[in-house]
Coordinates of C-alpha atoms in Angstrom, one line a residue:
M151 CA 148.8 102.9 99.9
K152 CA 150.9 105.8 101.2
D153 CA 149.0 109.1 101.1
L154 CA 151.8 111.2 99.8
Q155 CA 149.2 112.9 97.5
Q156 CA 145.5 112.3 97.6
T157 CA 142.7 113.4 95.3
N158 CA 140.0 115.0 97.3
I159 CA 136.9 113.3 95.9
S160 CA 134.6 115.8 97.6
S161 CA 135.8 118.3 95.0
I162 CA 134.5 116.2 92.1
S163 CA 131.3 118.2 91.4
T164 CA 130.2 116.4 88.3
L165 CA 128.8 113.4 90.1
K166 CA 125.0 113.7 89.6
I167 CA 122.4 112.4 92.0
H168 CA 120.4 109.6 90.5
V169 CA 118.1 106.8 91.7
Y170 CA 118.2 104.0 89.3
R171 CA 115.2 101.8 88.7
L172 CA 115.7 98.2 87.5
L173 CA 117.4 98.1 84.2
K174 CA 115.5 95.6 82.1
L175 CA 118.4 93.3 81.3
V176 CA 117.4 89.8 80.3
S177 CA 119.9 87.1 79.5
I178 CA 119.1 83.6 78.3
T179 CA 121.8 81.1 79.2
L180 CA 122.2 77.7 77.7
L181 CA 124.8 75.4 79.1
L182 CA 125.8 71.9 78.0
I183 CA 128.2 70.3 80.4
V184 CA 130.0 67.1 79.7
Y185 CA 132.1 65.7 82.6
L186 CA 134.8 63.1 81.8
P187 CA 134.9 61.7 84.4
G188 CA 133.6 64.7 86.4
Q189 CA 134.0 68.3 87.4
N190 CA 137.7 68.9 88.3
F191 CA 137.8 72.5 89.6
H192 CA 135.9 75.4 91.2
P193 CA 135.4 78.2 88.6
A194 CA 136.2 81.7 89.6
D195 CA 132.9 83.0 88.3
P196 CA 130.4 83.4 91.2
Y197 CA 127.6 82.4 88.8
Y198 CA 128.5 78.8 89.8
L199 CA 129.1 79.3 93.5
L200 CA 125.7 78.5 95.0
L201 CA 125.4 75.2 93.1
N202 CA 129.0 74.2 93.7
E203 CA 129.0 75.1 97.4
K204 CA 125.8 73.2 98.1
A205 CA 127.2 70.2 96.3
Q206 CA 130.2 70.4 98.6
F207 CA 128.0 70.4 101.7
K208 CA 126.2 67.3 100.3
G209 CA 129.4 65.5 99.6
R210 CA 129.1 65.5 95.9
L211 CA 132.2 67.6 95.4
P212 CA 135.4 67.6 97.5
Y213 CA 135.1 70.0 100.4
W214 CA 137.9 72.5 100.1
S215 CA 137.8 76.2 100.9
N216 CA 136.7 78.1 97.9
S217 CA 137.7 81.7 98.8
F218 CA 140.5 81.7 96.2
R219 CA 139.3 80.5 92.8
P220 CA 139.8 78.9 90.3
L221 CA 140.8 76.0 92.6
F222 CA 141.5 72.6 91.2
F223 CA 140.8 69.4 93.1
N224 CA 143.6 67.3 94.3
S225 CA 144.0 64.3 92.0
D226 CA 146.2 61.2 91.7
T227 CA 144.7 60.5 88.3
I228 CA 143.9 62.4 85.1
S229 CA 140.6 64.1 84.7
F230 CA 139.1 66.0 81.8
S231 CA 135.9 68.2 81.5
A232 CA 134.3 70.2 78.8
T233 CA 131.7 72.9 79.0
L234 CA 129.8 74.4 76.1
R235 CA 128.1 77.7 77.0
S236 CA 125.7 79.8 74.9
E237 CA 124.1 83.0 76.0
T238 CA 121.8 85.6 74.4
Y239 CA 121.4 89.1 75.9
L240 CA 118.6 91.7 75.4
N241 CA 119.1 95.1 77.1
D242 CA 116.9 98.2 76.8
N243 CA 119.2 100.6 78.6
A244 CA 122.8 101.3 79.7
P245 CA 125.0 98.4 80.7
N246 CA 124.6 97.3 84.3
Q247 CA 126.2 93.9 84.6
E248 CA 128.5 92.9 87.5
N249 CA 131.2 90.2 87.4
M250 CA 130.9 89.4 83.8
D251 CA 134.5 89.4 82.6
V252 CA 134.7 89.7 78.8
R253 CA 130.9 89.7 78.4
Y254 CA 130.1 93.4 78.0
F255 CA 126.5 94.1 76.9
S256 CA 125.1 97.6 76.3
K257 CA 121.7 98.6 74.9
G258 CA 120.6 96.2 72.2
S259 CA 121.3 92.5 71.8
A260 CA 124.3 90.3 71.9
T261 CA 125.4 86.7 72.0
F262 CA 128.2 84.9 73.7
N263 CA 129.4 81.3 72.9
S264 CA 132.4 79.5 74.4
L265 CA 133.9 76.1 74.8
Q266 CA 135.8 75.5 78.0
I267 CA 138.3 72.6 78.3
S268 CA 140.0 71.7 81.6
F269 CA 142.6 69.1 82.3
N270 CA 143.8 68.1 85.8
S271 CA 146.7 65.7 86.5
P272 CA 149.2 65.0 89.2
Y273 CA 151.8 67.2 87.5
F274 CA 150.0 69.5 85.1
I275 CA 146.8 71.7 85.1
F276 CA 145.4 73.2 81.9
L277 CA 142.4 75.3 81.2
A278 CA 141.3 77.0 78.0
E279 CA 138.1 78.7 77.0
P280 CA 137.9 80.3 73.5
Y281 CA 134.8 82.3 72.8
I282 CA 132.9 84.1 70.1
N283 CA 131.1 87.3 71.0
S284 CA 128.8 89.3 68.7
N285 CA 126.6 92.3 69.4
K286 CA 124.2 94.8 67.9
F287 CA 124.5 97.7 70.2
K288 CA 122.7 101.0 70.0
N289 CA 123.9 104.4 71.2
V290 CA 123.1 105.0 74.9
K291 CA 123.8 108.0 77.0
G292 CA 125.5 107.3 80.3
V293 CA 125.6 109.2 83.5
A294 CA 128.3 111.9 83.4
R295 CA 130.8 111.3 86.2
S296 CA 134.5 112.0 86.7
G297 CA 137.3 110.7 88.8
P298 CA 136.9 107.4 90.6
F299 CA 133.2 107.4 89.8
S300 CA 133.9 107.3 86.0
V301 CA 134.5 103.5 86.0
L302 CA 131.3 102.3 87.6
N303 CA 129.6 99.4 85.7
D304 CA 126.8 101.5 84.2
N305 CA 129.2 103.7 82.4
P306 CA 129.1 102.8 78.6
L307 CA 132.5 101.6 77.3
I308 CA 134.0 102.7 74.0
A309 CA 134.7 99.9 71.5
E310 CA 138.4 99.8 72.2
D311 CA 137.8 99.0 75.8
F312 CA 135.6 95.9 75.3
K313 CA 137.2 94.6 72.1
K314 CA 140.8 94.4 73.2
N315 CA 140.9 90.8 74.0
N316 CA 142.4 87.7 72.3
A317 CA 139.2 85.7 72.1
I318 CA 140.3 83.6 75.1
R319 CA 138.1 84.1 78.2
N320 CA 140.2 81.7 80.3
F321 CA 143.7 80.3 79.9
L322 CA 145.8 78.5 82.5
A323 CA 148.9 76.4 82.2
F324 CA 150.4 75.3 85.5
F325 CA 153.2 72.8 86.2
H326 CA 153.3 71.4 89.8
Y327 CA 154.6 68.7 92.1
K328 CA 152.3 67.7 94.9
G329 CA 150.4 71.0 94.4
L330 CA 153.3 73.4 94.4
G331 CA 154.4 74.9 91.1
F332 CA 154.4 77.7 88.6
G333 CA 152.6 78.8 85.5
W334 CA 150.8 81.4 83.4
H335 CA 147.2 82.5 84.0
H336 CA 145.1 84.8 81.7
G337 CA 141.6 84.1 83.1
N338 CA 139.0 84.9 85.6
R339 CA 140.1 85.0 89.3
W340 CA 138.3 85.6 92.5
W341 CA 140.0 86.3 95.9
G342 CA 137.7 86.5 98.9
P343 CA 134.7 84.6 100.4
G344 CA 132.0 86.9 99.0
I345 CA 129.6 85.9 96.3
H346 CA 128.7 89.4 95.0
S347 CA 131.9 91.5 95.8
S348 CA 135.5 91.4 97.0
F349 CA 138.1 94.1 97.4
Q350 CA 141.1 92.5 95.8
M351 CA 140.1 90.5 92.8
T352 CA 136.8 89.6 91.0
N353 CA 135.8 88.8 87.5
N354 CA 134.3 92.3 87.0
T355 CA 136.6 93.1 84.2
I356 CA 138.4 91.2 81.4
P357 CA 141.2 88.9 82.7
I358 CA 144.6 90.3 83.6
P359 CA 147.5 88.1 82.3
S360 CA 149.8 87.0 85.1
Q361 CA 152.8 84.9 86.0
I362 CA 152.0 82.7 89.0
I363 CA 153.9 80.7 91.6
G364 CA 152.4 78.7 94.4
T365 CA 149.4 76.4 94.5
M366 CA 146.3 76.0 92.3
Q367 CA 145.1 73.3 94.7
E368 CA 144.7 73.3 98.5
V369 CA 147.6 71.2 100.0
R370 CA 146.2 69.0 102.7
I371 CA 148.1 67.7 105.7
G372 CA 145.7 65.8 107.9
P373 CA 143.0 68.2 108.9
L374 CA 145.0 71.2 107.8
G375 CA 144.6 72.8 104.4
I376 CA 147.2 75.2 103.0
Y377 CA 146.9 77.6 100.0
G378 CA 149.4 80.2 98.7
L379 CA 149.8 82.0 95.4
Y380 CA 152.1 84.8 94.2
S381 CA 151.0 86.7 91.1
F382 CA 152.7 89.3 88.9
S383 CA 151.2 91.3 86.0
K384 CA 152.4 94.0 83.7
M385 CA 149.5 96.4 83.3
N386 CA 150.6 98.2 80.1
D387 CA 153.0 98.0 77.2
K388 CA 155.3 100.8 78.3
V389 CA 158.9 100.5 79.5
G390 CA 161.0 102.4 82.0
E391 CA 159.3 104.5 84.6
D392 CA 156.1 104.6 82.5
A393 CA 155.6 100.8 83.0
K394 CA 152.9 99.8 85.5
Y395 CA 152.7 96.6 87.5
F396 CA 150.3 94.6 89.6
T397 CA 151.8 92.3 92.2
S398 CA 149.9 90.2 94.7
L399 CA 150.6 87.6 97.5
N400 CA 147.7 85.4 98.8
A401 CA 147.7 82.8 101.5
Q402 CA 145.1 80.8 103.5
L403 CA 145.2 78.3 106.3
S404 CA 142.1 76.0 106.9
W405 CA 141.2 73.6 109.6
Y406 CA 138.7 70.8 108.7
G407 CA 136.6 69.2 111.4
S408 CA 133.0 69.3 112.6
I409 CA 133.4 73.0 111.7
V410 CA 135.6 74.3 109.0
L411 CA 137.6 77.4 109.9
S412 CA 139.7 79.4 107.3
L413 CA 142.0 82.4 107.8
G414 CA 143.6 84.1 104.8
F415 CA 145.0 87.3 103.5
S416 CA 145.7 89.1 100.2
R417 CA 148.3 91.8 99.8
N418 CA 148.3 93.7 96.5
Y419 CA 150.5 96.5 95.0
L420 CA 150.0 98.7 92.0
T421 CA 153.4 100.3 91.2
G422 CA 155.3 102.2 88.5
G423 CA 154.1 104.8 86.1
Q424 CA 155.8 107.7 87.8
N425 CA 158.7 108.4 90.2
I426 CA 159.0 110.8 93.1
S427 CA 162.8 110.3 93.7
N428 CA 165.9 109.9 91.6
Y429 CA 165.5 106.1 91.7
T430 CA 164.2 104.5 88.5
W431 CA 161.5 101.9 89.3
K432 CA 162.2 98.6 87.5
E433 CA 160.2 95.4 86.9
A434 CA 162.5 93.5 89.3
D435 CA 161.5 96.0 92.1
A436 CA 157.8 95.5 91.3
K437 CA 158.2 91.7 91.6
K438 CA 159.4 91.8 95.2
I439 CA 157.3 94.7 96.5
V440 CA 154.8 92.5 98.3
F441 CA 157.6 91.3 100.6
E442 CA 158.5 94.8 101.9
G443 CA 157.6 96.0 105.5
L444 CA 154.1 96.8 106.5
L445 CA 154.7 100.1 108.2
T446 CA 155.8 103.4 106.7
S447 CA 158.6 103.5 109.3
D448 CA 160.0 100.3 107.8
L449 CA 160.4 102.1 104.4
I450 CA 162.3 105.2 105.6
G451 CA 165.6 105.2 103.7
K452 CA 164.3 103.2 100.7
E453 CA 165.6 104.8 97.5
Y454 CA 162.1 104.9 95.9
T455 CA 160.5 106.7 98.8
V456 CA 160.5 110.1 100.4
G457 CA 160.5 109.7 104.1
G458 CA 158.9 106.3 103.7
H459 CA 156.2 107.5 101.4
D460 CA 155.8 106.5 97.7
L461 CA 153.2 106.8 94.9
W462 CA 152.3 103.2 94.9
D463 CA 148.9 101.8 95.8
Q464 CA 148.8 99.0 98.4
T465 CA 145.7 97.2 99.6
L466 CA 145.7 94.5 102.2
S467 CA 142.7 92.2 103.1
G468 CA 142.2 89.6 105.8
Y469 CA 139.6 86.8 105.3
F470 CA 137.7 84.7 107.8
T471 CA 135.2 82.0 107.1
L472 CA 133.3 79.6 109.4
S473 CA 131.4 76.7 107.9
V474 CA 129.2 74.1 109.6
P475 CA 128.8 71.3 107.1
K476 CA 126.0 69.5 109.0
K477 CA 124.0 72.7 109.0
R478 CA 125.1 73.6 105.5
L479 CA 125.9 77.1 106.7
K480 CA 128.8 79.5 106.0
L481 CA 129.6 82.8 107.7
Y482 CA 132.3 85.0 106.3
A483 CA 134.1 88.4 106.6
E484 CA 136.7 90.4 104.8
I485 CA 138.5 93.3 106.4
G486 CA 140.7 95.5 104.2
F487 CA 143.0 98.5 104.5
N488 CA 144.2 100.9 101.9
D489 CA 146.9 102.8 103.7
N490 CA 150.2 102.1 105.4
R491 CA 150.5 103.1 109.1
M492 CA 153.6 104.9 110.3
Y493 CA 153.8 102.8 113.5
Y494 CA 151.7 100.2 115.3
A495 CA 150.6 103.0 117.7
D496 CA 149.0 104.7 114.6
F497 CA 147.0 101.6 113.9
F498 CA 145.8 101.2 117.5
S499 CA 144.9 104.9 117.9
Q500 CA 142.8 104.9 114.7
P501 CA 142.0 101.3 113.7
D502 CA 139.2 102.3 111.3
H503 CA 141.4 104.5 109.1
S504 CA 141.0 103.4 105.5
M505 CA 139.1 100.3 106.7
A506 CA 136.6 98.5 104.4
T507 CA 134.6 95.4 105.3
V508 CA 132.5 92.6 103.8
F509 CA 130.2 90.6 106.0
G510 CA 128.0 87.8 104.8
V511 CA 126.2 84.5 105.3
R512 CA 125.1 81.7 103.0
D513 CA 122.6 79.1 104.3
Y514 CA 121.7 76.0 102.3
G515 CA 119.9 74.1 105.1
I516 CA 116.4 75.5 105.0
G517 CA 113.3 73.2 104.8
N518 CA 112.7 69.4 105.3
N519 CA 114.6 68.5 102.1
K520 CA 117.1 71.4 102.6
N521 CA 116.3 72.7 99.1
W522 CA 115.8 76.3 100.2
A523 CA 118.6 78.7 100.5
W524 CA 119.2 82.3 101.5
G525 CA 122.1 84.7 101.9
F526 CA 123.1 88.2 102.8
E527 CA 126.2 90.2 101.9
W528 CA 127.1 93.8 102.9
T529 CA 130.2 95.5 101.3
N530 CA 131.2 98.7 102.9
L531 CA 133.8 101.0 101.3
M532 CA 132.5 104.2 102.9
I533 CA 135.2 106.7 104.0
T534 CA 135.5 106.1 107.7
Y535 CA 135.2 108.6 110.6
S536 CA 138.8 108.9 111.6
S537 CA 139.9 108.9 107.9
R538 CA 138.0 112.2 107.3
H539 CA 140.1 114.0 109.8
R540 CA 143.6 112.7 109.1
P541 CA 146.0 115.4 107.8
T542 CA 147.7 112.9 105.4
G543 CA 144.5 112.1 103.5
P544 CA 141.5 109.9 103.9
G545 CA 143.0 106.6 102.5
T546 CA 140.1 106.3 100.1
W547 CA 139.8 103.1 98.2
Y548 CA 140.3 103.0 94.4
N549 CA 141.2 106.7 94.3
R550 CA 144.5 106.7 92.3
G551 CA 144.1 108.3 88.9
L552 CA 147.6 107.1 88.1
Y553 CA 146.2 103.5 88.0
D554 CA 142.9 104.4 86.4
Y555 CA 141.2 104.1 89.8
S556 CA 142.1 100.4 90.0
S557 CA 140.3 99.6 86.7
Y558 CA 141.4 97.6 83.7
Y559 CA 139.8 98.5 80.3
G560 CA 137.1 100.5 81.9
R561 CA 136.0 98.2 84.7
R562 CA 137.3 97.6 88.3
W563 CA 138.8 94.2 89.1
G564 CA 137.9 94.8 92.8
A565 CA 134.6 95.8 94.4
H566 CA 132.4 97.1 91.6
S567 CA 130.5 99.5 93.8
G568 CA 133.7 101.5 93.9
T569 CA 135.0 104.4 95.9
D570 CA 133.2 105.7 99.0
S571 CA 130.3 103.2 98.6
D572 CA 128.4 100.4 100.1
D573 CA 126.6 97.5 98.5
W574 CA 123.8 95.4 100.0
Y575 CA 122.9 92.0 98.4
I576 CA 120.1 89.8 99.8
Y577 CA 118.7 86.7 98.1
A578 CA 116.5 83.7 99.0
G579 CA 114.8 81.0 97.0
Y580 CA 114.7 77.4 95.9
L581 CA 117.9 75.5 95.1
S582 CA 118.0 71.8 94.2
D583 CA 120.1 69.6 92.0
K584 CA 117.9 70.3 89.0
L585 CA 116.0 73.5 89.7
M586 CA 117.2 76.9 90.9
V587 CA 114.8 79.9 91.4
I588 CA 116.7 82.7 93.4
P589 CA 115.3 86.2 93.5
A590 CA 117.7 88.9 94.8
L591 CA 117.6 92.5 95.8
N592 CA 120.7 94.7 95.4
Y593 CA 121.0 98.2 97.0
E594 CA 124.1 100.2 96.2
R595 CA 125.2 103.7 97.2
H596 CA 128.0 105.8 95.7
G597 CA 129.7 108.9 97.2
I598 CA 128.2 108.4 100.6
V599 CA 130.5 110.8 102.4
S600 CA 131.9 112.8 99.5
H601 CA 128.5 113.7 98.1
R602 CA 125.2 114.5 99.9
P603 CA 122.9 112.9 99.1
A604 CA 124.6 109.9 97.7
E605 CA 123.8 108.3 94.4
V606 CA 121.6 105.3 94.8
K607 CA 121.1 102.2 92.6
M608 CA 118.4 99.6 93.3
E609 CA 118.1 96.4 91.4
F610 CA 115.9 93.4 91.5
R611 CA 117.0 90.2 89.8
L612 CA 115.7 86.7 89.3
D613 CA 118.0 83.8 88.5
T614 CA 116.1 80.8 87.2
R615 CA 117.8 77.6 86.0
Y616 CA 116.6 74.1 85.1
K617 CA 118.9 71.1 84.5
Y618 CA 117.9 68.4 82.0
K619 CA 120.4 65.6 82.0
N620 CA 123.7 67.4 81.6
T621 CA 122.3 70.6 80.2
W622 CA 121.4 73.7 82.2
F623 CA 118.8 76.2 80.8
G624 CA 118.5 79.5 82.5
I625 CA 116.9 83.0 82.4
Y626 CA 118.7 85.7 84.4

């Protein structure tokens, strides 16, 4: 992101200071899973991550890096799977769900039912999940906030925001040869190693339709795994300079041995909606924006910039994961930046400018039977020290009103804690092939630097599931 113009979020005076107690949200989830012949991909929804990752460590699922999802397994044969999902929700307060895609539930009761069908073959991948969603919501008063804090998850949505969908939760059609191909995706996506949050893409909002080129599988060459995906989306129905676009480029390289090491990146651009020069921004420009230079000095002379600066919002993240399969242990980190640097010297003199980080660990190797697990994740989007004193602006994440503060239909597709925040997530419990009891504590702060004291949210959750044959029953 180039800080040609910045909104000073410290001037947003309407953010009130609140400490949230646990919202009594109870969901009952019934799952019937039929595998013919077996599971053929890693879903994007982190709801499945603990079970699937442990199955990978035990050798029951293929061991591929799962930082970019959905990820289909490499296959020389045809595989098919079907999942029937039924959920009932009871909520006695404002909405407070994270990473729940089309499933928006406010005060009252609601049900969600879907049938997911996935097909994996050597040349074609297909995924479809139609759903029926019904609700009996009551009026609820949200916390009055403005600017980038207006799209936090406890903000009630208007009906138009959560009903504008086509009754398809997931759709993917991908043609490929030896893993490399093209297709269309209108479904959940997750980019990053985290289980609770990620800067670039989560399933915290309804799916964004995209054209994709690259891989939906990891291409293996000996011990080396390669993943790459280009994605392009139009974010509104307007044309000309009012049209807005989301363009991304993701890649990852993995090494498989006694330890598994993965390095990846995600570069994303929000463009369009306004011009600052005489150049009219076009869809063709938006499609190739992720291949432009990294430094502002590289962009001087571009028709759509003024001195190398533009109105667009660029975010860039690097990923690192280290897994030890014998120990059933994974360490991970994400480091992101939300502002271009003028020169390399600019980066080395103030490396923390616009920096955001995620650090975490997931350990599945506790106990004699290794049926105990624990994990920790810290997401930090707080405005950094050097950012506060830069004359060109603080490089604050998710701060462009032009792009609805990086939200889609009222919810962010990136880190749900949002602008100038941090998010602590700690969990530990029992995790076997048939029983899961995982209590977790979530501590979240908003407006850490821009507001004193910061708004605080604390939440305790208990995820319990039991598997009978091919059916999972759960209370969350």
